[in-house]
Amino acid sequence: MLHKSGLRYPWRSAVAIAGATTRRAASTSSASTSTSSAKRPGDTHKEEHARMREETAYLKWDRDYVLHPYTSMTDPLPTYPVRRAAGVEFELEDGRKLVDGMSSWWAAVHGYKNPVLDEALRKQIDEMSHVMFGGLTHEPGATLGKLLVDVTPEGLDKVFLCDSGSVAAEVSMKMAVQYWFTLGQPRKTKFLSLRNGYHGDTFGAMSVCDPVNGMHSMFQGMLAENVFVPSPEGADDAATQACVAGVAAALESRGDEIAAVILEPIVQGAGGMRVYSPAVLKAIRDLCDAHDVLLIFDEIATGFGRTGALFACEHTKFTFDPLICDKSADASGESATVATRNDASWPEAPVVPDIMCLGKALTGGYMTMGAAVTNRRVSEGISGQGGVFMHGPTFMGNPLASAVALASVNHLLASPWQDRVAKTSAVLMRELAPLADMPTVRRVRVLGAIGVVELAEPVSDMSRIQHAFVERGVWLRPFGKLLYTMPPFNSDALEEEHLVKIARAIEDVCRDP
């Protein structure tokens, strides 16, 4: 049978091309150092990528055949070829090293080539790589479930292991709807969410992302219509009260059709990296209880230490200490906007949801996995009369993912992660606060191991900005008006000089965004 390429064995052609490319590169490099794939003086970022595509065969295949996220399908943004990753750095095919300021979309909290996580995968693959989770179980999956119950807030005691963070959001929403359906309230099918929220790119998750300011507006005609209220415009009492008033009004008028409130606690991630007060969580928990509505916390981006608490919903008036500064902030890093911590409204203990979504850092960035952790109220409501929960991913509870998740969470708990987050936060505050006075910058925010510089206008050319960061030896992935960093805070290799390098690169880009 002929392949659509016209070749009987197309992979042989690919191997031959790769071999020829390697031999050609070796031959030319021995003849002249001018053909080295290291950057040449005077190269623009477009010229550099054109040359790299010529010298690295798989880059051409990548551009011709592979689709990447959030870019054109016909004229995509350039991709940078990574040869290996270790510690907190990527090494590109041309030998350049980049400090990873993104933790590979916030997941690789321990950095790369972590010996504890590497060994967990090696050991597990010798036993089994996968078995279905329907009707079967295994030690890493069951042990991970027990560990997640132990580390999440008190009262969350049932774990559904799934494929990813987005799927965890889907699972949590299905749990909420099925809970009310089983209890004889089938009208409760809608969700209340905050503006500027983001919960994933699958259909249920998209329906609770901001329909106006988010990235999914073109799908509105297909998505379920849910209820949205303004998100807090800061971390002070006025912002808290305005948000809570919106939630209260929505629940008062539509509580009989709302299954759950779903939100990202403390930090709204891809919807704008906004930081708000724990007092919002406490007030919304009280409102949900009063109106008989479930509460879902999406901790996919914030879980496992990123904000300075193990889970963001565990922040209280004793732990919440963000930097939120506008142009009046001085170089000392003092915040121009200070949360007032009204004792009556701020929580003194963690605010516990009915369902918590986990993902990203759950496996330390090694494998895709998510989890929805719920309480007995929900689990018994769904199955107390013999009902079954209607969801079952093929790779649910995958042994490899379970084993590395176990290793990652235990490694985090055994490490001085809180001190590491505090030190990371202090450096980011010190280095980023002065940027608030730059004419191109609107606001700077830092909480835990999250640093955000919000520009006055969106970046003008993503390809150029990405190239500018790479030229400065840093990997960051800005979007919209945001230049932000979430470094691998629990890597043994992370040093203050890495954080300073990231901050200096952000400062340079702010001069000409």
XYZ file of C-alpha atoms in Angstrom:
513
model
C 0.000 0.000 0.000
C 1.263 3.443 -0.918
C 1.298 6.159 1.718
C -0.269 9.504 0.741
C 3.291 10.810 0.278
C 3.620 8.431 -2.689
C 6.222 6.318 -0.910
C 5.672 2.757 0.187
C 7.740 3.314 3.314
C 7.637 7.064 4.059
C 9.502 6.696 7.331
C 12.551 5.431 5.455
C 12.549 8.696 3.521
C 12.384 10.613 6.786
C 15.300 8.668 8.219
C 17.280 9.210 5.012
C 16.559 12.950 5.098
C 17.586 13.166 8.733
C 20.796 11.246 8.027
C 21.594 13.373 5.009
C 20.911 16.534 6.996
C 23.177 15.362 9.809
C 25.969 14.430 7.388
C 25.612 17.694 5.494
C 25.688 19.692 8.733
C 28.744 17.767 9.937
C 30.514 18.262 6.622
C 29.858 21.962 6.388
C 30.700 22.586 10.033
C 34.094 20.921 9.588
C 34.747 23.052 6.508
C 33.771 26.370 7.993
C 32.588 27.622 11.347
C 30.470 30.246 9.583
C 27.722 27.657 9.042
C 27.425 26.894 12.752
C 23.853 27.036 14.006
C 24.877 29.542 16.684
C 23.387 32.965 16.111
C 25.292 35.106 13.625
C 25.907 38.815 14.178
C 23.219 40.859 12.474
C 20.668 38.044 12.248
C 17.084 39.158 12.667
C 14.825 36.703 14.451
C 13.234 35.760 11.102
C 16.623 35.176 9.444
C 17.748 33.126 12.423
C 14.712 30.861 12.239
C 15.020 30.450 8.486
C 18.615 29.302 8.893
C 17.803 27.003 11.790
C 15.056 25.363 9.698
C 17.595 24.685 6.955
C 20.022 23.038 9.351
C 17.597 21.100 11.564
C 15.455 18.688 9.570
C 12.748 18.194 12.149
C 12.084 21.950 12.327
C 10.871 21.816 8.734
C 8.651 18.841 9.554
C 7.406 20.677 12.622
C 6.431 23.696 10.563
C 4.949 21.677 7.690
C 2.992 19.071 9.645
C 2.608 19.915 13.335
C 0.068 22.344 14.799
C 1.075 24.304 17.895
C -1.222 26.046 20.403
C -2.523 29.584 20.013
C -0.914 30.328 16.666
C -1.800 30.361 12.975
C -2.361 27.002 11.280
C -0.822 28.325 8.039
C 1.740 30.908 9.170
C 2.614 29.913 12.751
C 4.865 31.766 15.129
C 8.453 30.459 15.135
C 9.266 27.541 17.406
C 12.602 27.136 19.165
C 14.062 23.593 19.049
C 14.965 22.218 22.481
C 17.646 19.538 22.663
C 17.430 18.843 26.380
C 16.303 20.341 29.688
C 17.889 20.108 33.128
C 17.530 22.078 36.338
C 15.897 25.373 35.390
C 17.301 25.617 31.870
C 16.489 24.518 28.336
C 19.320 23.864 25.894
C 18.446 24.698 22.301
C 19.742 22.735 19.319
C 22.267 25.498 18.618
C 23.719 25.191 22.124
C 22.164 28.292 23.674
C 20.714 27.875 27.155
C 17.528 29.583 28.344
C 16.379 30.058 31.929
C 12.813 28.739 32.060
C 10.617 31.425 33.573
C 7.371 29.567 32.810
C 7.762 26.121 34.434
C 6.410 24.824 31.116
C 3.042 26.492 31.570
C 3.268 26.434 35.366
C 3.665 22.664 35.748
C 7.390 21.889 36.192
C 7.713 23.222 39.743
C 10.774 21.020 40.450
C 12.489 21.945 37.202
C 13.786 19.355 34.755
C 15.644 16.059 35.014
C 14.712 15.810 38.669
C 16.334 12.591 39.957
C 13.437 11.716 42.298
C 10.809 11.980 39.577
C 13.040 10.328 36.971
C 13.544 7.316 39.233
C 9.818 7.015 39.963
C 9.081 6.687 36.256
C 11.921 4.220 35.647
C 10.729 2.012 38.489
C 7.082 2.119 37.427
C 7.687 1.366 33.762
C 9.337 -1.910 34.771
C 6.069 -2.933 36.441
C 3.411 -1.629 34.016
C 2.842 1.488 31.964
C -0.943 1.318 31.713
C -4.025 -0.690 32.606
C -7.614 0.486 32.448
C -9.049 1.869 35.693
C -12.526 0.443 35.107
C -12.851 -2.657 37.257
C -9.103 -2.657 38.015
C -6.854 -0.724 40.359
C -3.154 -0.535 41.204
C -0.916 0.632 44.000
C 0.235 3.991 42.569
C -3.329 5.067 41.730
C -4.799 4.074 45.099
C -1.854 5.527 47.022
C -2.103 8.792 45.107
C -5.798 9.029 45.953
C -5.004 8.621 49.653
C -2.213 11.208 49.450
C -4.450 13.799 47.760
C -7.093 13.339 50.456
C -4.383 13.836 53.082
C -2.945 17.044 51.611
C -6.084 18.848 50.435
C -8.237 20.770 52.929
C -10.221 18.845 55.526
C -13.481 17.434 54.213
C -12.325 16.631 50.678
C -12.132 12.852 50.740
C -13.015 11.361 47.340
C -10.668 11.569 44.333
C -11.420 11.166 40.620
C -8.161 10.834 38.647
C -8.402 12.042 35.062
C -6.383 13.142 32.039
C -5.634 16.834 32.545
C -6.657 20.050 34.238
C -9.316 20.882 31.667
C -10.826 17.440 32.112
C -10.774 17.933 35.887
C -12.892 21.046 35.345
C -15.275 19.066 33.136
C -15.505 16.310 35.750
C -16.224 18.778 38.544
C -19.028 20.381 36.522
C -20.554 16.997 35.694
C -20.390 16.041 39.369
C -22.294 19.188 40.315
C -25.013 18.709 37.698
C -25.431 15.006 38.420
C -25.572 15.720 42.156
C -28.588 18.002 41.769
C -30.227 15.761 39.161
C -30.030 12.793 41.539
C -31.522 14.889 44.342
C -34.526 15.732 42.172
C -33.497 19.270 41.155
C -32.820 18.912 37.398
C -33.193 22.683 36.808
C -29.870 23.326 38.566
C -27.643 23.009 35.505
C -26.018 26.432 35.245
C -22.771 27.702 36.729
C -21.794 31.056 38.154
C -18.273 32.206 37.313
C -16.162 35.345 37.617
C -15.331 37.568 34.687
C -11.708 37.166 33.535
C -11.769 33.552 34.683
C -10.178 30.705 32.746
C -10.821 26.994 33.272
C -9.607 25.267 30.103
C -10.231 24.801 26.396
C -12.706 21.897 26.400
C -16.394 22.694 25.873
C -17.689 22.565 29.431
C -14.652 24.464 30.698
C -14.979 27.058 27.929
C -18.579 27.738 28.982
C -17.372 29.056 32.361
C -14.495 31.123 30.954
C -15.084 34.846 30.432
C -17.323 35.050 27.320
C -16.281 38.618 26.469
C -12.651 39.091 27.492
C -11.617 35.445 27.130
C -10.332 33.559 24.096
C -13.461 31.565 23.291
C -15.982 34.185 22.118
C -16.291 32.595 18.645
C -17.799 29.476 20.233
C -20.527 31.245 22.207
C -23.336 29.963 19.995
C -22.357 26.383 20.825
C -21.553 26.736 24.526
C -23.957 26.432 27.427
C -24.994 29.865 28.665
C -23.853 30.421 32.212
C -23.924 33.293 34.703
C -21.024 35.726 35.090
C -20.318 38.441 37.644
C -17.495 41.013 37.734
C -14.216 39.772 39.183
C -12.481 41.722 41.972
C -10.505 44.707 40.679
C -7.841 44.312 43.338
C -7.242 42.853 46.785
C -8.657 45.611 48.985
C -11.994 45.675 50.792
C -13.728 47.811 48.166
C -12.873 45.328 45.404
C -13.964 42.445 47.615
C -17.302 44.023 48.467
C -18.094 44.845 44.839
C -17.438 41.284 43.702
C -19.347 39.713 46.579
C -22.324 41.974 45.932
C -22.458 40.718 42.342
C -22.356 37.085 43.455
C -25.041 37.711 46.079
C -27.371 39.328 43.560
C -26.905 36.514 41.043
C -27.539 33.788 43.606
C -30.558 35.627 44.966
C -32.181 35.847 41.522
C -31.007 32.592 39.937
C -29.930 30.300 42.750
C -32.630 27.765 41.902
C -30.967 27.094 38.519
C -27.295 27.364 39.528
C -25.567 24.066 40.288
C -22.277 25.554 41.462
C -20.039 28.573 41.624
C -16.704 27.836 39.936
C -13.688 30.104 40.333
C -9.901 30.240 40.531
C -9.047 31.062 44.146
C -6.863 34.111 44.836
C -5.219 34.267 41.374
C -7.025 34.325 38.039
C -4.536 32.718 35.656
C -4.800 32.883 31.878
C -7.683 35.367 32.148
C -5.363 38.135 33.308
C -3.176 37.028 36.255
C -5.322 39.058 38.647
C -4.815 38.743 42.412
C -7.668 39.128 44.878
C -8.384 38.753 48.584
C -9.146 35.519 50.481
C -12.100 37.439 51.919
C -13.831 36.878 48.568
C -13.597 33.117 49.049
C -15.028 33.260 52.564
C -17.957 35.435 51.514
C -18.781 33.274 48.472
C -18.593 30.095 50.592
C -21.152 31.625 52.962
C -23.398 32.672 50.057
C -23.255 29.219 48.469
C -24.284 27.642 51.769
C -27.138 30.101 52.188
C -28.485 29.481 48.667
C -27.846 25.730 48.523
C -25.273 25.946 45.721
C -22.066 23.927 45.431
C -18.647 25.607 45.332
C -15.842 24.511 42.985
C -12.280 25.804 43.313
C -10.086 25.485 40.232
C -6.602 25.030 41.730
C -5.084 23.744 38.490
C -2.651 26.661 38.187
C -2.369 27.612 41.859
C -2.171 24.218 43.570
C 0.969 22.680 45.086
C 2.652 25.736 46.510
C 2.726 28.291 43.709
C 1.084 31.119 45.700
C 2.903 30.457 48.973
C 0.173 28.228 50.419
C -0.035 24.572 49.420
C -3.411 25.433 47.877
C -4.503 28.999 47.227
C -7.775 28.507 49.119
C -5.690 27.990 52.271
C -4.574 31.627 52.332
C -5.856 33.542 55.338
C -5.379 37.036 56.705
C -2.189 35.710 58.310
C -0.550 34.482 55.085
C -1.815 36.624 52.220
C 0.826 39.255 51.423
C 0.878 40.257 47.743
C 2.618 43.094 45.986
C 0.141 45.052 43.868
C 1.737 48.280 42.757
C 0.922 51.010 40.284
C 3.167 53.838 39.154
C 3.385 55.267 42.649
C 5.239 52.234 44.006
C 8.813 52.960 44.958
C 11.882 50.814 44.401
C 11.664 49.300 47.864
C 8.844 47.087 46.646
C 6.197 48.566 48.937
C 2.726 48.097 47.532
C 0.706 51.129 46.518
C -2.466 49.102 46.990
C -2.590 47.365 50.357
C -5.399 45.007 51.335
C -6.959 46.370 54.500
C -7.658 42.966 56.125
C -10.949 43.798 57.766
C -11.056 41.244 60.598
C -14.748 40.539 60.150
C -14.448 39.462 56.518
C -11.015 37.897 56.216
C -10.764 34.136 56.830
C -8.703 32.811 59.708
C -8.780 29.248 58.342
C -8.794 27.735 54.848
C -11.997 28.095 52.852
C -12.998 24.602 51.723
C -14.895 23.987 48.468
C -17.188 21.095 47.660
C -14.995 20.132 44.707
C -11.370 21.025 43.946
C -9.764 20.726 40.495
C -6.074 19.813 40.286
C -3.601 19.472 37.417
C -0.379 21.029 36.074
C 2.069 20.682 39.015
C 0.356 17.484 40.191
C 2.949 15.437 38.277
C 5.704 18.050 38.447
C 5.216 18.659 34.727
C 6.327 15.148 33.776
C 3.043 13.706 32.485
C -0.481 14.883 31.829
C -2.865 14.234 34.715
C -5.689 15.941 36.568
C -7.901 15.210 39.546
C -11.253 16.298 40.914
C -11.366 15.966 44.694
C -14.780 16.155 46.327
C -16.573 15.620 49.635
C -18.975 12.996 50.918
C -21.924 15.326 50.416
C -21.377 15.207 46.652
C -20.291 11.565 46.375
C -23.154 10.298 48.512
C -25.600 12.618 46.788
C -24.692 11.110 43.418
C -24.467 7.472 44.494
C -26.349 7.230 47.780
C -29.342 5.675 45.983
C -27.258 3.424 43.758
C -26.372 5.953 41.026
C -23.046 5.852 39.180
C -20.966 8.822 38.126
C -21.028 9.066 34.352
C -17.433 9.721 33.368
C -14.529 7.396 32.556
C -11.441 8.551 30.637
C -9.374 5.900 28.843
C -6.179 6.922 30.625
C -7.796 7.588 33.998
C -5.407 6.699 36.824
C -2.578 5.851 34.428
C 0.103 4.048 36.510
C 3.014 6.058 35.111
C 1.258 9.370 35.755
C 0.145 8.193 39.193
C 3.664 7.106 40.139
C 5.282 10.373 39.099
C 2.486 12.382 40.761
C 3.141 10.507 43.991
C 6.840 11.256 43.679
C 6.206 14.915 42.860
C 3.829 15.637 45.726
C 5.949 13.757 48.267
C 9.097 15.469 46.985
C 7.421 18.854 47.383
C 6.274 18.096 50.909
C 9.744 16.854 51.903
C 11.468 19.963 50.552
C 11.698 23.477 52.050
C 9.168 24.652 49.465
C 7.691 27.418 51.614
C 11.108 29.013 52.159
C 11.846 28.678 48.458
C 8.589 30.365 47.489
C 9.234 33.151 50.014
C 12.737 33.764 48.652
C 11.496 33.712 45.058
C 8.733 36.141 45.962
C 11.132 38.529 47.711
C 13.445 38.681 44.685
C 10.569 39.176 42.251
C 9.132 41.959 44.417
C 12.496 43.696 44.667
C 13.291 43.415 40.968
C 9.867 43.994 39.417
C 8.400 46.709 41.666
C 10.454 49.549 40.100
C 9.049 48.665 36.673
C 5.693 50.140 37.731
C 7.173 53.586 37.056
C 7.996 52.817 33.428
C 5.738 54.645 30.947
C 4.746 51.410 29.192
C 3.710 49.648 32.424
C 0.297 49.850 34.046
C 0.715 47.624 37.095
C 3.022 45.069 38.754
C 1.747 42.131 40.787
C 3.667 39.522 42.781
C 2.253 36.730 44.916
C 4.353 33.758 45.927
C 6.314 32.485 42.926
C 4.227 34.519 40.471
C 5.487 37.787 38.996
C 3.337 39.833 36.615
C 4.011 43.043 34.726
C 0.847 44.373 33.115
C 1.527 46.691 30.196
C -0.575 49.682 29.220
C -1.091 48.163 25.752
C -0.831 44.634 24.322
C 2.570 43.535 23.012
C 2.964 44.737 19.440
C 4.552 41.651 17.873
C 4.612 38.346 19.740
C 7.317 36.859 17.492
C 9.611 39.833 18.080
C 8.999 39.836 21.836
C 9.606 36.099 22.089
C 12.858 36.525 20.177
C 13.889 39.380 22.484
C 13.530 37.138 25.526
C 15.464 34.307 23.870
C 18.244 36.740 22.978
C 18.501 37.571 26.675
C 18.763 33.910 27.641
C 15.251 33.627 29.076
C 12.141 31.672 28.134
C 8.917 33.566 28.819
C 5.602 33.320 27.005
C 3.739 36.656 27.264
C 0.132 37.088 26.232
C -1.978 40.173 25.654
C -0.746 42.919 27.967
C 1.018 40.564 30.345
C 4.712 39.822 30.766
C 4.809 37.313 33.568
C 6.927 34.630 35.161
C 6.173 31.466 37.134
C 9.659 29.964 37.617
C 10.381 26.395 38.836
C 10.414 27.484 42.480
C 11.190 24.069 43.969
C 14.176 23.225 41.797
C 17.464 22.746 43.635
C 19.087 24.529 40.686
C 17.113 27.791 41.000
C 19.351 30.634 42.141
C 18.745 34.320 42.736
C 20.766 35.094 39.599
C 18.216 33.211 37.497
C 15.357 35.312 38.872
C 17.336 38.521 38.365
C 18.036 37.482 34.785
C 14.316 36.952 34.180
C 13.469 40.328 35.726
C 16.146 42.145 33.699
C 14.806 40.599 30.499
C 11.279 41.753 31.377
C 12.603 45.241 32.103
C 14.391 45.383 28.740
C 11.289 44.275 26.857
C 9.165 46.840 28.722
C 11.268 49.566 27.113
C 9.955 48.615 23.681
C 7.000 46.231 23.923
